Short mmCIF file of C-alpha atoms in Angstrom, two decimals:
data_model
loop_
_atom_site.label_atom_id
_atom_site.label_comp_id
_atom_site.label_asym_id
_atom_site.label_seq_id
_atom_site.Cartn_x
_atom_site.Cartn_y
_atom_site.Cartn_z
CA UNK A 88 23.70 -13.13 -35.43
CA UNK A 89 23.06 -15.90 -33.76
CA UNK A 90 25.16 -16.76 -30.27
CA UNK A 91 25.81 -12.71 -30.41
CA UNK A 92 26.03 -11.30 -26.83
CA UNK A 93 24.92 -7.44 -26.41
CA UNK A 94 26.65 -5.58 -23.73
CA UNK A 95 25.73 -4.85 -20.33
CA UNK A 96 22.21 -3.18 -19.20
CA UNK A 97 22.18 -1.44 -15.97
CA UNK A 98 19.42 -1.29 -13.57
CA UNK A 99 18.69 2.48 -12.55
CA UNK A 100 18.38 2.36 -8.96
CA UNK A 101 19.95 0.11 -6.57
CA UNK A 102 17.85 -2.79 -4.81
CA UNK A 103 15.86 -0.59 -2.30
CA UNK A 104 12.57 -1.09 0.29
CA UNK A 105 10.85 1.17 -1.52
CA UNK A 106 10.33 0.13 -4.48
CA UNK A 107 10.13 -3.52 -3.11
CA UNK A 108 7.09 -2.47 -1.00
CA UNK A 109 5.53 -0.56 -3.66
CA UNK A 110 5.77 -3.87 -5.79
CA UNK A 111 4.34 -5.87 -3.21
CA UNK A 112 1.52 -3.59 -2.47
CA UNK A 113 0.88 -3.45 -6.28
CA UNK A 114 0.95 -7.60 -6.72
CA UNK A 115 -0.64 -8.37 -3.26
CA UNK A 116 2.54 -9.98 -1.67
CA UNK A 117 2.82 -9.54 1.90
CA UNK A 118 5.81 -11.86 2.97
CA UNK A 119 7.27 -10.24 5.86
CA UNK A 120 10.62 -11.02 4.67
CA UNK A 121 10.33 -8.34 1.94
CA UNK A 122 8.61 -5.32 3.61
CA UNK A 123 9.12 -6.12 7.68
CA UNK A 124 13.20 -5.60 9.01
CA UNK A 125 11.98 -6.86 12.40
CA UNK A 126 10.88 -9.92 11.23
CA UNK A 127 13.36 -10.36 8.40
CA UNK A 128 15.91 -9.64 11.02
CA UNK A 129 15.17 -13.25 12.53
CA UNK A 130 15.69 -15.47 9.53
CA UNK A 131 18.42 -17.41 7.95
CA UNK A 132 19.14 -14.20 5.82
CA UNK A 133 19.49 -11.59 8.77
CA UNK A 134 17.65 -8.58 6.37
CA UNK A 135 15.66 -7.46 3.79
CA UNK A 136 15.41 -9.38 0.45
CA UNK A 137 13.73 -8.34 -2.87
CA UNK A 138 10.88 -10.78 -4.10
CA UNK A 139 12.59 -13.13 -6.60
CA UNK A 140 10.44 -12.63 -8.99
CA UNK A 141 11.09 -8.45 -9.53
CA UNK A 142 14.49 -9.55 -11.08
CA UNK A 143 13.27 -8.49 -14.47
CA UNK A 144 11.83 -5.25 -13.25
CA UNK A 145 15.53 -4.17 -11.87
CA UNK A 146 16.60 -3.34 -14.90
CA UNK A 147 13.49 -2.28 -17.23
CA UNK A 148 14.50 0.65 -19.12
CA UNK A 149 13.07 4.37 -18.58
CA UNK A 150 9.23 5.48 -19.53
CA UNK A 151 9.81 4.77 -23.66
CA UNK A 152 11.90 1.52 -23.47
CA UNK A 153 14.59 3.37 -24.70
CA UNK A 154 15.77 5.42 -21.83
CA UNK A 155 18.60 3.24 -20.19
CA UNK A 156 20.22 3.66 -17.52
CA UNK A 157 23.85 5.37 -17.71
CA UNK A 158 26.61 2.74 -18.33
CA UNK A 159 24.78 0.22 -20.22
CA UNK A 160 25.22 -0.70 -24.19
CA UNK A 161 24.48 1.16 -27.12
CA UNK A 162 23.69 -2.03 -28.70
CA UNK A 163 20.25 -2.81 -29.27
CA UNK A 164 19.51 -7.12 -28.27
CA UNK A 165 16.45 -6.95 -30.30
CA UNK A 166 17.83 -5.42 -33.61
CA UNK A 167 17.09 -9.44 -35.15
CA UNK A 168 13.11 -8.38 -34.43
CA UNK A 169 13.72 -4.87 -36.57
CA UNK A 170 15.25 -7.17 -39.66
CA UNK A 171 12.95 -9.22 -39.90
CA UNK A 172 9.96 -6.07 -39.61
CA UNK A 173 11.68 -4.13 -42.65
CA UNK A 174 11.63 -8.56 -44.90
CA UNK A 175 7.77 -8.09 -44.64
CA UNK A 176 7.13 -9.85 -40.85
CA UNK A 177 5.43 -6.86 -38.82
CA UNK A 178 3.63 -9.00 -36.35
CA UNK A 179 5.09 -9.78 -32.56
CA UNK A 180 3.95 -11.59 -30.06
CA UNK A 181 5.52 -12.91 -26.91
CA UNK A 182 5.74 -16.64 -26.77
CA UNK A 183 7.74 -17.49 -23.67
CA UNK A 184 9.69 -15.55 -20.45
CA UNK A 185 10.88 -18.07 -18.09
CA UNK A 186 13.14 -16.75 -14.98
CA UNK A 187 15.29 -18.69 -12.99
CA UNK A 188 16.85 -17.44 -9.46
CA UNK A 189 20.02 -18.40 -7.80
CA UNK A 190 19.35 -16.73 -4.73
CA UNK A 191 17.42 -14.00 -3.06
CA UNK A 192 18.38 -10.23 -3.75
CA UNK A 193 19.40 -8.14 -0.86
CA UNK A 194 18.91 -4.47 -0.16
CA UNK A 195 21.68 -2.31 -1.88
CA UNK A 196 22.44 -4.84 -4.50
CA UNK A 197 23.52 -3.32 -8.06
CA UNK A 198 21.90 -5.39 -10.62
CA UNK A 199 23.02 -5.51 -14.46
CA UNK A 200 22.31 -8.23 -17.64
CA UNK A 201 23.46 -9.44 -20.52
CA UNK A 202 22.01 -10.60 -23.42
CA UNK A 203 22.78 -13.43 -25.68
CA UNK A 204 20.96 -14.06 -29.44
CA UNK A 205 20.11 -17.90 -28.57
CA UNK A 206 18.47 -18.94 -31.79
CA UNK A 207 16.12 -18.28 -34.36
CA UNK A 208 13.50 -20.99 -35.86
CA UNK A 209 12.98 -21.76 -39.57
CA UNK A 210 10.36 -20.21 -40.83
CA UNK A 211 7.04 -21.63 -39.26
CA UNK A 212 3.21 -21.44 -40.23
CA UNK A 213 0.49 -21.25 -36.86
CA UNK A 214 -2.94 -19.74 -36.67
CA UNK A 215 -1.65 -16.37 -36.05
CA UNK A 216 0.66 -16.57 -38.99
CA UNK A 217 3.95 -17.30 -40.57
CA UNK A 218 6.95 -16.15 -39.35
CA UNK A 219 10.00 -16.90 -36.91
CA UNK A 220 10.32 -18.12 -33.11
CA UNK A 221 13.12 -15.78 -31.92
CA UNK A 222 14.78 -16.75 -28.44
CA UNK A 223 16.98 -14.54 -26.46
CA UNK A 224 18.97 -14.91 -22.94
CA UNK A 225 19.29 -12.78 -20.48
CA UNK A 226 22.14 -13.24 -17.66
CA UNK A 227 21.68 -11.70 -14.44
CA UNK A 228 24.85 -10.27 -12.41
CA UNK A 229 25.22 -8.42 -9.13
CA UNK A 230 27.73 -5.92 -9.57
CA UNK A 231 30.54 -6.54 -7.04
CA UNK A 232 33.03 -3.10 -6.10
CA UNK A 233 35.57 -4.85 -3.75
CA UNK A 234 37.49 -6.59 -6.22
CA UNK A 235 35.64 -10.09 -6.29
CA UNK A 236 33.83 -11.39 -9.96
CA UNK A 237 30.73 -9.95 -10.66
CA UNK A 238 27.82 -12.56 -9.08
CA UNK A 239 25.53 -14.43 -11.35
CA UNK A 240 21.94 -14.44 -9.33
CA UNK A 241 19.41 -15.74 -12.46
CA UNK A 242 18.37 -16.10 -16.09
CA UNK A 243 15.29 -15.13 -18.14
CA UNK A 244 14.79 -16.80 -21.55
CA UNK A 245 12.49 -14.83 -23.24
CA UNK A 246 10.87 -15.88 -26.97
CA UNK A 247 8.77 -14.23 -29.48
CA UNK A 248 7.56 -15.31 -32.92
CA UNK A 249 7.85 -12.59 -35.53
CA UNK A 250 5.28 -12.65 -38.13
CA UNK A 251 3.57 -12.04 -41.18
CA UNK A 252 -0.20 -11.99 -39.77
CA UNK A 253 -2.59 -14.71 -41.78
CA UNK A 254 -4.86 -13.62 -44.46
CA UNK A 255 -8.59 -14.24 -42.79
CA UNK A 256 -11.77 -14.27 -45.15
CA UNK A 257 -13.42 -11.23 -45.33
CA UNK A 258 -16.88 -11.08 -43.54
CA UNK A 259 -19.76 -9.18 -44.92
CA UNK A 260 -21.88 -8.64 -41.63
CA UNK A 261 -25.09 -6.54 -42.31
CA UNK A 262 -24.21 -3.33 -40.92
CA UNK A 263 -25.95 -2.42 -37.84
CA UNK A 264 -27.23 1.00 -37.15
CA UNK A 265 -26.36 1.77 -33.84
CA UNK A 266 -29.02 2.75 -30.89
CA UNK A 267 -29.28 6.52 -30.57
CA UNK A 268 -27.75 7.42 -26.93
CA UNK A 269 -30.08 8.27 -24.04
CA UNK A 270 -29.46 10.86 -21.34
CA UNK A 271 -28.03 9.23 -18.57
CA UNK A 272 -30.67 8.56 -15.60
CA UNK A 273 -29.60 10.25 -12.59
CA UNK A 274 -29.36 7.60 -9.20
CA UNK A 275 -32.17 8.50 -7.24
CA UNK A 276 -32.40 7.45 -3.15
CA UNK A 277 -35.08 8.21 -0.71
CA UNK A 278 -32.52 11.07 0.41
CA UNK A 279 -32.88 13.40 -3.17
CA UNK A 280 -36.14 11.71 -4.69
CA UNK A 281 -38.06 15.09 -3.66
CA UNK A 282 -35.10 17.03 -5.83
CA UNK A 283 -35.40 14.82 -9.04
CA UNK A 284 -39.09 14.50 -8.94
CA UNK A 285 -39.52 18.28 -8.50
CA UNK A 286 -38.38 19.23 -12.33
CA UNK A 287 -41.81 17.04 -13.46
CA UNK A 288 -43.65 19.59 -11.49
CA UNK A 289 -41.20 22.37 -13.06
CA UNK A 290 -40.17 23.09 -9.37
CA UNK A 291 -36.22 23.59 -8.02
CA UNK A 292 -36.73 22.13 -5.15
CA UNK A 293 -33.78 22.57 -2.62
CA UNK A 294 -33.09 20.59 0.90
CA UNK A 295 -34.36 22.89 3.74
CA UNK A 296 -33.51 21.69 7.50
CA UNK A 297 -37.07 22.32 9.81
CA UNK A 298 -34.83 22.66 12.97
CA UNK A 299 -32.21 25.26 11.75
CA UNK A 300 -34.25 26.74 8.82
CA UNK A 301 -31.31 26.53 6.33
CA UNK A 302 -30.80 25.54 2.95
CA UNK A 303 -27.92 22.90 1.81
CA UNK A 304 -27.20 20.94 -1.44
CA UNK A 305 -26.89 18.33 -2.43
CA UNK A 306 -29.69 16.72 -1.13
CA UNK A 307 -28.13 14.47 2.14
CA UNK A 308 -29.95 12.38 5.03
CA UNK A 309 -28.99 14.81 7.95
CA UNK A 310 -28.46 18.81 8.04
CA UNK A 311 -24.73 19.54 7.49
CA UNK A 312 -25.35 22.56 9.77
CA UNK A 313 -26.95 21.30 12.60
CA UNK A 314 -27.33 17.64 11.87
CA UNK A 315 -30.72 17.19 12.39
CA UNK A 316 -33.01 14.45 10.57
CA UNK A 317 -35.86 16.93 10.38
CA UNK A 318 -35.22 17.68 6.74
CA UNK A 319 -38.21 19.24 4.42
CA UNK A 320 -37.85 21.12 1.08
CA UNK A 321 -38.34 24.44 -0.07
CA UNK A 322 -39.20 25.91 -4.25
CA UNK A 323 -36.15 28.12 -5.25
CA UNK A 324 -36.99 31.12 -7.80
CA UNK A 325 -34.79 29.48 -10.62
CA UNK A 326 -33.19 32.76 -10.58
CA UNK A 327 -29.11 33.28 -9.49
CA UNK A 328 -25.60 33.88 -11.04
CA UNK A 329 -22.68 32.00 -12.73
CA UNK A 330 -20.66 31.16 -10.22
CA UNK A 331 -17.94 29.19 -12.29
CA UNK A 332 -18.64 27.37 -15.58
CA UNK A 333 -16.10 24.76 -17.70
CA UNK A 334 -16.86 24.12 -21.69
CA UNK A 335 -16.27 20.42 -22.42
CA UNK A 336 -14.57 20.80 -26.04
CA UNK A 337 -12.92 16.93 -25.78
CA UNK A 338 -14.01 14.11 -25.76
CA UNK A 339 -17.68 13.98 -27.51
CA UNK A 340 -19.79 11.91 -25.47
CA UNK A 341 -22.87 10.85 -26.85
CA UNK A 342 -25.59 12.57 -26.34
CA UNK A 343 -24.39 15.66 -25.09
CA UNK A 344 -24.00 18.46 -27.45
CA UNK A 345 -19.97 19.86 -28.33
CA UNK A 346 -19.04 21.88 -27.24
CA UNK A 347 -20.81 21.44 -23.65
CA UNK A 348 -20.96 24.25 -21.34
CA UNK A 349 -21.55 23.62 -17.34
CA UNK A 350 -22.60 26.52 -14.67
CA UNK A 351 -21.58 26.28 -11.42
CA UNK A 352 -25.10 28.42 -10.27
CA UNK A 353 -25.36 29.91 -6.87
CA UNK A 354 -28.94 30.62 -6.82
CA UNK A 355 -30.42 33.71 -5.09
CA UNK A 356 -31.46 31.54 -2.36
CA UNK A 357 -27.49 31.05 -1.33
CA UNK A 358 -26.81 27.67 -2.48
CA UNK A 359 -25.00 26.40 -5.43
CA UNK A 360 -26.40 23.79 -8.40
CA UNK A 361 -24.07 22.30 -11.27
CA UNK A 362 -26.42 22.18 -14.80
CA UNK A 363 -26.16 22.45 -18.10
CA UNK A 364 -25.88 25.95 -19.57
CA UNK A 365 -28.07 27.35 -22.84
CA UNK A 366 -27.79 30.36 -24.79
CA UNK A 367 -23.99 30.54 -24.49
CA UNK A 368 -23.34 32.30 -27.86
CA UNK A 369 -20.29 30.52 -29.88
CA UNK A 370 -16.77 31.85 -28.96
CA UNK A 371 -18.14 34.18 -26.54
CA UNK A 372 -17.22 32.66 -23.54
CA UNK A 373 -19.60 33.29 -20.58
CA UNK A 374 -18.84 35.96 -17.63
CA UNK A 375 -18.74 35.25 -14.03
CA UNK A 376 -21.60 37.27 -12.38
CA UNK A 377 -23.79 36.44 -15.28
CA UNK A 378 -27.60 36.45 -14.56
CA UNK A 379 -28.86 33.41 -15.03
CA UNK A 380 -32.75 31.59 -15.05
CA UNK A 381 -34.04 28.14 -14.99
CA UNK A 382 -35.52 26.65 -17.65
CA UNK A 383 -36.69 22.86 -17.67
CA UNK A 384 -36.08 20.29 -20.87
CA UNK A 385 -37.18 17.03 -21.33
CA UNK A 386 -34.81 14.53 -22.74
CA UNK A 387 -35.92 11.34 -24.59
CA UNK A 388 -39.39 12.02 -23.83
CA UNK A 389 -38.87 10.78 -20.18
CA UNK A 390 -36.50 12.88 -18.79
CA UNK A 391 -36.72 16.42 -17.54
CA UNK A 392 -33.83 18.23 -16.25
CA UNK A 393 -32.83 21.93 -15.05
CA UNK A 394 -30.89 24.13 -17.81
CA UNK A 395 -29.79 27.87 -16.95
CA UNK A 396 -30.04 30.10 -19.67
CA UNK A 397 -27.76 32.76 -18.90
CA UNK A 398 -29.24 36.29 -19.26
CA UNK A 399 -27.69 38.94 -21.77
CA UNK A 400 -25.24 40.99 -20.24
CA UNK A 401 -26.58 43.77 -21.41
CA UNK A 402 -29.90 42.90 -19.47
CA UNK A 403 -28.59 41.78 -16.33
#
């Protein structure tokens, strides 16, 4: 196989700004000459030019690696890597990609490659294992539609070594029993200490503005009504309704129960609270409307948080 070259490999899109911009925003390139006409305008090329280095990313197949675009081979370059998978060589890791430019890319350019089989090593022995070095070639062409030879505008020699992965001594660590998860602390400022330090005192103690008399939450250093800084606190009754609620089925996080319901409450002093939700019966989803009434848990014997038990329908 080796010296074998695989047919041609189209890019999808034509060289275009936006995709050049959105690669130079993404790598933190901001050369004028890729992104600014004006300026590009007034060089030695007269326009827009693609940053030498997205050559490779022209022609990268679709989300998969095997979605190419129309036009290019059937033929699969790397079908050396798959023989030597199914003689007992699983392992790959990339060695080497080198790219060379002839010249700078222009806007409207249609890019396609080629790829020749350079060579493949003996077999060779390194830490991660033994296996092959496999080297391949890609040629990079402009496609030209006025006649003229297709243009040649770089190279990329990219290697891999194909392996079977070394044998390593197995280690017989003491296992380690792992530290039981803790309730996450909330962040407390000097803007919602009163809220956080209220459930100690088995209070629900909601943001009340002294100048407008009205409730908000969260807690927040000026009134969102009348943005005043005169800002006390007044004990809600724990009492309200569901509001909205979402059971977290996926993923378990540790040390929350699963499933985990949350209420969205809207207590009966207007405002709304997200907690945790008890008495939610399995596969009986809660109903929006549902009485609900604070109750206050402590977790890890330091923490003590609002739950809303929801009240039986029935009851409410």
């Amino acid at each position: 196989m080796i010296g074998r070259q695989y047919g041609r490999i189209y890019a999808w899109d034509k060289v275009n700004e936006a995709m050049v911009r959105q690669w130079c925003e993404i790598m933190g390139v901001e050369n004028p000459l890729y992104t600014d006409a004006d300026y590009a305008a007034t060089t030695e090329y007269g326009q827009l030019v693609a940053p030498p280095a997205m050559l490779q990313s022209w022609c990268l197949a679709g989300f998969g690696d095997k979605i190419l675009a129309p036009g290019s081979t059937t033929e699969n370059p790397y079908g050396v890597l798959e023989i030597l998978e199914k003689n007992g060589y699983p392992a790959v890791v990339a060695v080497n990609s080198n790219l060379t430019f002839d010249r700078y890319i222009t806007m409207g350019e249609k890019l396609y490659y080629t790829t020749v089989l350079d060579s493949i090593s003996e077999e060779k022995t390194t830490a991660l294992g033994t296996g092959f070095f496999v080297t391949l070639k890609m040629t990079y062409f402009s496609e030209k539609t006025n006649g003229e030879a297709d243009e040649k505008v770089g190279d990329m020699m990219f290697r891999v070594i194909k392996f079977k992965p070394a044998q390593r001594p197995e280690q017989t660590a003491p296992a380690k029993e792992a530290p039981a998860r803790k309730r996450p602390k909330p962040g407390i400022s000097d803007d919602n200490r009163f809220f956080w330090e209220g459930f100690g005192e088995q209070e629900l103690r909601i943001q009340h503005c002294i100048s407008c008399d009205k409730l908000q939450h969260p807690p927040a250093p000026v009134c969102m009504h009348c943005h005043s800084f005169e800002l006390d606190y007044q004990v809600a009754s724990g009492k309200g309704e569901l509001y909205s609620f979402v059971i977290m089925h996926y993923p378990h996080v540790a040390p929350f129960d699963s499933p985990n319901p949350i209420g969205l409450i809207e207590l009966e002093e207007g405002v709304r609270i997200p907690a945790g939700l008890i008495g939610v019966e399995e596969g009986v989803a809660p109903k929006i409307g549902q009485k609900v009434q604070v109750e206050y848990h402590t977790f890890d014997g330091e923490l003590t948080l609002p739950q809303f038990r929801l009240v039986p329908t029935k009851e409410s």
